[in-house]
Each structure stands twice: as C-alpha cells, then as structure tokens.
mmCIF file of C-alpha atoms in Angstrom:
data_model
loop_
_atom_site.group_PDB
_atom_site.id
_atom_site.type_symbol
_atom_site.label_atom_id
_atom_site.label_comp_id
_atom_site.label_asym_id
_atom_site.label_seq_id
_atom_site.Cartn_x
_atom_site.Cartn_y
_atom_site.Cartn_z
ATOM 1 C CA UNK V 1 24.686 25.237 -11.264
ATOM 2 C CA UNK V 2 24.912 24.462 -7.559
ATOM 3 C CA UNK V 3 25.000 20.766 -6.570
ATOM 4 C CA UNK V 4 23.645 21.299 -3.082
ATOM 5 C CA UNK V 5 21.357 23.681 -1.228
ATOM 6 C CA UNK V 6 21.799 24.840 2.370
ATOM 7 C CA UNK V 7 18.733 25.718 4.453
ATOM 8 C CA UNK V 8 18.488 27.385 7.829
ATOM 9 C CA UNK V 9 15.892 29.644 9.379
ATOM 10 C CA UNK V 10 17.936 32.604 8.162
ATOM 11 C CA UNK V 11 17.696 31.510 4.513
ATOM 12 C CA UNK V 12 14.110 30.248 4.663
ATOM 13 C CA UNK V 13 12.126 31.684 1.777
ATOM 14 C CA UNK V 14 15.197 32.815 -0.177
ATOM 15 C CA UNK V 15 15.633 29.609 -2.174
ATOM 16 C CA UNK V 16 13.457 27.182 -4.044
ATOM 17 C CA UNK V 17 13.222 23.707 -2.595
ATOM 18 C CA UNK V 18 15.008 21.341 -4.999
ATOM 19 C CA UNK V 19 12.340 18.675 -5.448
ATOM 20 C CA UNK V 20 10.419 17.208 -8.352
ATOM 21 C CA UNK V 21 6.960 15.674 -8.307
ATOM 22 C CA UNK V 22 6.983 12.097 -9.671
ATOM 23 C CA UNK V 23 4.761 9.037 -9.767
ATOM 24 C CA UNK V 24 5.680 6.499 -7.081
ATOM 25 C CA UNK V 25 5.596 2.720 -7.325
ATOM 26 C CA UNK V 26 2.051 2.589 -5.943
ATOM 27 C CA UNK V 27 0.800 5.191 -8.467
ATOM 28 C CA UNK V 28 0.761 7.913 -5.798
ATOM 29 C CA UNK V 29 2.564 11.119 -6.548
ATOM 30 C CA UNK V 30 5.680 11.633 -4.436
ATOM 31 C CA UNK V 31 8.500 14.135 -4.243
ATOM 32 C CA UNK V 32 12.108 13.387 -5.070
ATOM 33 C CA UNK V 33 15.005 15.642 -4.128
ATOM 34 C CA UNK V 34 16.903 16.876 -7.176
ATOM 35 C CA UNK V 35 19.961 18.093 -5.259
ATOM 36 C CA UNK V 36 21.679 17.334 -1.985
ATOM 37 C CA UNK V 37 20.135 19.485 0.745
ATOM 38 C CA UNK V 38 21.813 20.567 3.975
ATOM 39 C CA UNK V 39 19.709 21.784 6.880
ATOM 40 C CA UNK V 40 20.752 23.476 10.084
ATOM 41 C CA UNK V 41 18.450 21.828 12.597
ATOM 42 C CA UNK V 42 16.882 23.604 15.571
ATOM 43 C CA UNK V 43 19.698 22.283 17.809
ATOM 44 C CA UNK V 44 22.374 23.722 15.478
ATOM 45 C CA UNK V 45 23.420 20.364 14.007
ATOM 46 C CA UNK V 46 23.814 19.890 10.265
ATOM 47 C CA UNK V 47 21.494 17.357 8.654
ATOM 48 C CA UNK V 48 22.000 16.092 5.098
ATOM 49 C CA UNK V 49 19.482 14.744 2.621
ATOM 50 C CA UNK V 50 20.928 13.136 -0.481
ATOM 51 C CA UNK V 51 19.817 13.816 -4.008
ATOM 52 C CA UNK V 52 17.203 11.247 -5.037
ATOM 53 C CA UNK V 53 15.451 10.835 -1.662
ATOM 54 C CA UNK V 54 11.725 10.113 -2.146
ATOM 55 C CA UNK V 55 9.091 11.359 0.272
ATOM 56 C CA UNK V 56 5.360 11.994 0.181
ATOM 57 C CA UNK V 57 5.025 15.521 1.563
ATOM 58 C CA UNK V 58 2.662 15.623 4.519
ATOM 59 C CA UNK V 59 1.107 12.196 5.020
ATOM 60 C CA UNK V 60 -2.459 13.374 5.368
ATOM 61 C CA UNK V 61 -5.410 11.071 4.682
ATOM 62 C CA UNK V 62 -7.218 12.171 1.511
ATOM 63 C CA UNK V 63 -10.440 12.885 3.411
ATOM 64 C CA UNK V 64 -8.700 15.824 5.180
ATOM 65 C CA UNK V 65 -7.044 17.403 2.104
ATOM 66 C CA UNK V 66 -9.802 20.032 1.894
ATOM 67 C CA UNK V 67 -8.754 21.283 5.349
ATOM 68 C CA UNK V 68 -5.001 20.649 5.319
ATOM 69 C CA UNK V 69 -3.475 20.072 1.890
ATOM 70 C CA UNK V 70 -0.846 17.370 1.567
ATOM 71 C CA UNK V 71 1.314 19.703 -0.493
ATOM 72 C CA UNK V 72 1.900 23.158 0.938
ATOM 73 C CA UNK V 73 4.559 25.188 2.703
ATOM 74 C CA UNK V 74 5.068 22.433 5.268
ATOM 75 C CA UNK V 75 7.215 20.593 2.734
ATOM 76 C CA UNK V 76 10.579 21.302 4.423
ATOM 77 C CA UNK V 77 9.427 20.065 7.828
ATOM 78 C CA UNK V 78 7.878 17.006 6.204
ATOM 79 C CA UNK V 79 11.054 16.319 4.212
ATOM 80 C CA UNK V 80 13.286 16.546 7.293
ATOM 81 C CA UNK V 81 10.876 14.381 9.294
ATOM 82 C CA UNK V 82 10.635 11.689 6.619
ATOM 83 C CA UNK V 83 14.422 11.538 6.235
ATOM 84 C CA UNK V 84 14.899 11.315 10.017
ATOM 85 C CA UNK V 85 12.487 8.384 10.132
ATOM 86 C CA UNK V 86 14.025 6.756 7.054
ATOM 87 C CA UNK V 87 17.634 7.110 8.236
ATOM 88 C CA UNK V 88 16.939 6.166 11.882
ATOM 89 C CA UNK V 89 18.454 9.511 12.848
ATOM 90 C CA UNK V 90 19.948 9.298 16.379
ATOM 91 C CA UNK V 91 17.999 6.093 17.064
ATOM 92 C CA UNK V 92 21.009 4.211 18.450
ATOM 93 C CA UNK V 93 22.115 7.093 20.663
ATOM 94 C CA UNK V 94 18.692 8.115 21.995
ATOM 95 C CA UNK V 95 16.564 4.975 21.699
ATOM 96 C CA UNK V 96 13.293 4.601 19.798
ATOM 97 C CA UNK V 97 11.066 6.897 21.852
ATOM 98 C CA UNK V 98 13.422 9.889 22.038
ATOM 99 C CA UNK V 99 14.541 9.575 18.391
ATOM 100 C CA UNK V 100 10.924 9.629 17.213
ATOM 101 C CA UNK V 101 10.192 12.559 19.515
ATOM 102 C CA UNK V 102 13.191 14.442 18.089
ATOM 103 C CA UNK V 103 12.020 13.883 14.493
ATOM 104 C CA UNK V 104 8.432 14.863 15.301
ATOM 105 C CA UNK V 105 9.474 18.037 17.143
ATOM 106 C CA UNK V 106 11.860 19.053 14.356
ATOM 107 C CA UNK V 107 8.995 18.706 11.875
ATOM 108 C CA UNK V 108 6.833 21.014 14.010
ATOM 109 C CA UNK V 109 9.704 23.486 14.365
ATOM 110 C CA UNK V 110 10.030 23.843 10.570
ATOM 111 C CA UNK V 111 6.268 23.889 10.000
ATOM 112 C CA UNK V 112 5.931 26.767 12.477
ATOM 113 C CA UNK V 113 8.859 28.572 10.857
ATOM 114 C CA UNK V 114 7.236 28.266 7.422
ATOM 115 C CA UNK V 115 3.640 28.866 8.495
ATOM 116 C CA UNK V 116 3.726 30.916 11.716
ATOM 117 C CA UNK V 117 0.096 32.004 11.327
ATOM 118 C CA UNK V 118 -1.067 28.371 11.284
ATOM 119 C CA UNK V 119 0.508 27.171 14.530
ATOM 120 C CA UNK V 120 -2.766 25.669 15.807
ATOM 121 C CA UNK V 121 -3.205 23.523 12.699
ATOM 122 C CA UNK V 122 0.505 22.654 12.772
ATOM 123 C CA UNK V 123 0.144 21.538 16.394
ATOM 124 C CA UNK V 124 -2.929 19.410 15.576
ATOM 125 C CA UNK V 125 -1.038 17.737 12.722
ATOM 126 C CA UNK V 126 2.004 17.263 14.970
ATOM 127 C CA UNK V 127 -0.138 15.548 17.616
ATOM 128 C CA UNK V 128 -1.585 13.249 14.974
ATOM 129 C CA UNK V 129 1.945 12.288 13.858
ATOM 130 C CA UNK V 130 3.108 11.980 17.466
ATOM 131 C CA UNK V 131 0.385 9.507 18.404
ATOM 132 C CA UNK V 132 -0.098 7.650 15.122
ATOM 133 C CA UNK V 133 3.369 7.830 13.523
ATOM 134 C CA UNK V 134 4.682 4.787 15.411
ATOM 135 C CA UNK V 135 3.469 2.471 12.643
ATOM 136 C CA UNK V 136 5.779 4.138 10.129
ATOM 137 C CA UNK V 137 8.629 4.670 12.587
ATOM 138 C CA UNK V 138 8.719 0.983 13.540
ATOM 139 C CA UNK V 139 8.589 -0.071 9.900
ATOM 140 C CA UNK V 140 11.784 1.830 9.061
ATOM 141 C CA UNK V 141 13.803 0.201 11.845
ATOM 142 C CA UNK V 142 16.462 -2.285 10.690
#
C-alpha cells in the first residue's frame, strides 16, 4: 500500500483522494487526510500535506448548501487552500496580502480544473473567499 499520493493536473481523476470523514471537536463533520499528499501547484512548485491534516471541505454557510454543496468535487482545491492558510504558506516571503491571494487563486485553479463546466459558480465562491476569508487567514497567523 502506498504511503503517499501525488496529484497534478495530469493525474486528476485517476486516483481517489485519501481522506476520511470524521466528527470534529465542535460536532461538525470534517475531513482528515489518511495519507501524505503531494500536489504540483499551478506554478510548478511541490506542495505537501501531511497525513492527519483536518479540513472542512468548502466552508459554505449551511443556508447555501442547496445551491453549492459543501462536499463535492471542489475538495482538492479546498484542501490545498486550507493547508496554505493553516501553514502560512509563503507568508513571510510575500507578506499577508499576496500570500492570501496566492492561496485563494490556487483554490480557484483546482476548482476550475475539477469542475470546468461550473467556472461561474467557482468564481462566485472564490470572490466570497477573497473578500471574506481574511477572518480565517488572520486567525491562523502566529
């Protein structure tokens, strides 16, 4: 059994995403990675997510779940985005604004790769994260 999974646009759809659905500390269901995952980001850099990382899928208010489900094929973009926020990816090199912008754009990149026929909805969700994600981004800062 393989201990890690590698994802890139070329392998998208060929492998299952190694996550499990578990109950979080606040009684909300969350995902947890069951293997280490390596991604080739849109800029060609490798990005690693350790086994055991917890994330909530797409952070969509419950009232909108009928229109945009929290759990769908956007899971890879949401996973990468959450880990970038959590790990302060490139925050020291780029500063707060550009690091958040990088994470948000990478999320949109993967959402569009997974759901190319839903680019309008992806863009609407991206704009929501872009303008309202600061609360979460600030909270993760050391």
